[in-house]
Amino acid sequence: MMPGRSYRIDGTDYPSVTHVLGVLAKPALARWRGKIGNEEADKISREATELGTRVHRACEQINLGAPDYDDAGLEAFTMTYERWFRERVRYVVGAEKLVVSRRYQFAGTCDLVAIMDDDDAPTLIDLKTSNSAGDDWPLQLAGYRLALREMGVLCGRRLVVQIPSRKPGTLETHEYADHDRDERAFRNALQLWRWSEAQRPQRPAALRFTFNGRA
């Protein structure tokens, strides 16, 4: 697997859901970079990615029933998530679950599939530490749901749990109910990504020289 880009499935590289959605325009992000400059934007992005990775790791341990509070500075994030988790989640179906669509040839890793306290069907849950909601969040979850259905797991709900990095101790949930619309949009994004990839200049084949009739 090439993290964040593709998964090797049965000898073939499948693009990740998040990599596919990178084909979508993000004008707000472009304006932000233009405002503060690429160097500062890259620094902030690196720090945000590092924090997000740490928070995800800590929350994964909570999902697996083995919370780890050794990472100093994350207490506000992990305690907020653990309180929500214990109040809302009845049963964990899978954590950090690999999902694969062989029909559409893409893959990904969803944070959590769980039975909620007020439901009997699995809910697909993704954790975000972004400070603002992303336009691509419903499409990311739609891709995961599409793959899970192909794998025999039908998720009735899609949910993002947002723990903003700038507001430790706070949590917000976002639910996306229009599964058909969002799955169509994801499939369209997948087609656009494949078209975009096909336009990339191909590396020229290595030159081969022959001598006395042999390569």
XYZ file of C-alpha atoms in Angstrom:
215
model
C 0.000 0.000 0.000
C 1.104 3.556 -0.717
C -0.429 5.480 2.225
C -3.017 8.046 1.219
C -2.826 7.140 -2.464
C -3.488 3.507 -3.314
C -3.898 -0.011 -1.989
C -2.459 -3.131 -3.595
C -5.446 -5.476 -4.005
C -4.961 -8.840 -5.722
C -1.853 -7.507 -7.423
C -3.547 -4.330 -8.668
C -3.223 -0.789 -7.290
C -6.630 0.559 -6.271
C -6.811 4.318 -5.603
C -7.841 5.325 -2.110
C -11.158 7.100 -1.605
C -9.414 10.222 -0.310
C -6.988 10.255 -3.234
C -9.881 10.019 -5.695
C -11.617 12.974 -4.042
C -8.464 15.031 -4.446
C -9.677 15.633 -8.004
C -12.382 17.962 -6.666
C -11.699 21.675 -6.661
C -11.255 23.275 -3.239
C -11.538 27.043 -3.835
C -11.641 27.897 -0.118
C -8.347 26.092 0.409
C -6.803 27.908 -2.553
C -7.944 31.277 -1.186
C -6.512 30.431 2.247
C -3.154 29.496 0.733
C -3.154 32.642 -1.336
C -3.845 34.728 1.740
C -1.114 33.373 4.037
C 1.394 32.021 1.499
C 2.409 28.471 0.655
C 5.231 28.220 3.186
C 3.037 29.131 6.157
C 0.171 27.025 4.784
C 2.461 23.998 4.467
C 3.639 24.469 8.069
C 0.082 24.684 9.396
C -0.959 21.682 7.297
C 1.917 19.568 8.616
C 1.055 20.422 12.206
C -2.630 19.714 11.623
C -1.831 16.379 9.982
C 0.415 15.372 12.873
C -2.244 16.257 15.447
C -4.938 14.516 13.420
C -2.853 11.339 13.241
C -2.314 11.352 17.005
C -5.991 11.968 17.762
C -7.056 9.244 15.325
C -4.655 6.791 16.934
C -5.956 7.582 20.416
C -9.602 7.323 19.329
C -8.893 4.034 17.562
C -7.740 2.623 20.897
C -11.027 3.739 22.438
C -12.925 2.041 19.598
C -10.989 -1.158 20.288
C -11.768 -1.007 24.008
C -8.196 -0.286 25.074
C -7.933 3.493 25.652
C -4.399 4.835 25.937
C -3.886 8.202 27.622
C -0.092 8.269 27.382
C -0.012 10.878 24.615
C 0.287 14.104 26.602
C -1.746 17.027 25.346
C -4.569 14.974 23.869
C -6.657 14.595 27.027
C -9.294 17.142 25.981
C -9.712 15.458 22.590
C -9.750 11.846 23.785
C -11.956 12.411 26.828
C -14.512 14.259 24.683
C -14.554 11.459 22.125
C -14.659 8.708 24.760
C -17.652 10.341 26.458
C -19.511 10.494 23.135
C -18.480 6.932 22.288
C -19.693 5.477 25.593
C -22.968 7.372 25.415
C -23.789 6.560 21.789
C -22.057 3.372 20.613
C -23.501 0.032 21.656
C -21.327 -2.355 19.657
C -18.268 -2.043 17.420
C -18.493 -3.947 14.131
C -15.056 -2.860 12.921
C -12.402 -0.235 13.608
C -9.882 0.990 11.025
C -11.648 -1.315 8.613
C -10.265 -1.871 5.120
C -13.020 -1.535 2.533
C -12.622 -2.608 -1.088
C -14.804 -2.277 -4.163
C -13.631 -4.715 -6.791
C -16.477 -3.643 -9.052
C -15.347 -0.002 -9.167
C -11.714 -0.708 -8.217
C -11.089 1.595 -5.278
C -10.357 1.056 -1.592
C -10.081 2.871 1.701
C -9.949 2.587 5.472
C -12.960 3.738 7.464
C -12.496 4.757 11.080
C -15.453 2.932 12.597
C -18.470 0.802 11.773
C -20.723 0.465 14.797
C -24.219 -0.227 16.076
C -25.510 2.919 17.726
C -27.560 2.898 20.912
C -30.744 3.902 19.054
C -30.360 1.670 15.990
C -29.970 -1.963 14.936
C -28.245 -1.416 11.572
C -24.539 -0.550 11.290
C -23.537 3.108 11.116
C -20.478 4.230 9.174
C -18.471 6.756 11.208
C -15.482 8.899 10.285
C -13.493 11.054 12.686
C -12.298 14.525 11.657
C -10.136 17.066 13.468
C -10.682 19.792 10.863
C -11.927 23.138 12.101
C -14.532 23.472 9.351
C -16.728 20.920 7.623
C -15.462 19.620 4.289
C -17.609 19.551 1.157
C -16.140 16.149 0.328
C -17.029 14.482 3.647
C -20.367 13.053 2.459
C -18.708 11.728 -0.700
C -15.904 10.074 1.269
C -18.440 8.267 3.437
C -20.494 7.407 0.353
C -17.459 5.707 -1.178
C -16.886 3.696 1.976
C -20.571 2.749 2.150
C -20.546 1.668 -1.496
C -17.579 -0.625 -0.874
C -19.010 -1.994 2.373
C -22.286 -2.868 0.653
C -20.320 -4.791 -1.954
C -18.629 -6.617 0.940
C -22.011 -7.558 2.427
C -22.258 -4.842 5.113
C -25.176 -2.441 4.620
C -24.767 0.731 6.662
C -28.013 2.556 7.300
C -26.367 5.791 8.403
C -23.265 7.880 7.633
C -21.840 10.053 10.356
C -18.820 12.342 10.792
C -17.638 13.035 14.322
C -15.801 16.357 14.221
C -13.401 17.279 17.045
C -11.997 20.655 15.954
C -8.272 20.978 16.587
C -8.689 24.621 17.644
C -11.465 23.811 20.122
C -10.283 20.966 22.354
C -13.113 19.588 24.443
C -15.811 20.223 21.830
C -17.449 17.753 19.475
C -19.967 18.032 16.667
C -21.640 15.354 14.577
C -22.676 15.619 10.931
C -25.068 13.084 9.426
C -25.580 12.591 5.678
C -28.841 10.914 4.770
C -29.048 11.110 0.970
C -27.076 7.963 0.217
C -28.114 7.610 -3.436
C -27.211 11.180 -4.370
C -23.840 11.064 -2.626
C -22.930 7.665 -4.088
C -23.702 8.934 -7.578
C -21.531 11.960 -6.897
C -18.696 9.747 -5.669
C -18.903 7.515 -8.735
C -18.805 10.632 -10.930
C -15.731 11.854 -9.020
C -14.145 8.441 -9.570
C -14.777 8.717 -13.325
C -13.335 12.220 -13.360
C -10.269 11.015 -11.448
C -9.693 8.180 -13.932
C -10.072 10.617 -16.844
C -7.603 12.986 -15.167
C -5.123 10.182 -14.601
C -5.402 9.155 -18.242
C -4.378 12.672 -19.310
C -1.109 12.544 -17.416
C 1.925 12.308 -19.693
C 3.163 8.757 -19.808
C 6.797 8.065 -19.133
C 8.496 7.123 -22.384
C 9.435 3.500 -22.662
C 13.067 2.816 -21.831
C 15.256 2.804 -24.910
C 16.668 -0.581 -25.826
C 19.757 -1.079 -27.918
C 20.669 -4.241 -29.748
C 24.073 -5.614 -30.526
C 24.568 -8.550 -32.843
C 20.836 -9.152 -32.811
C 20.555 -9.396 -29.031
C 18.828 -6.993 -26.677
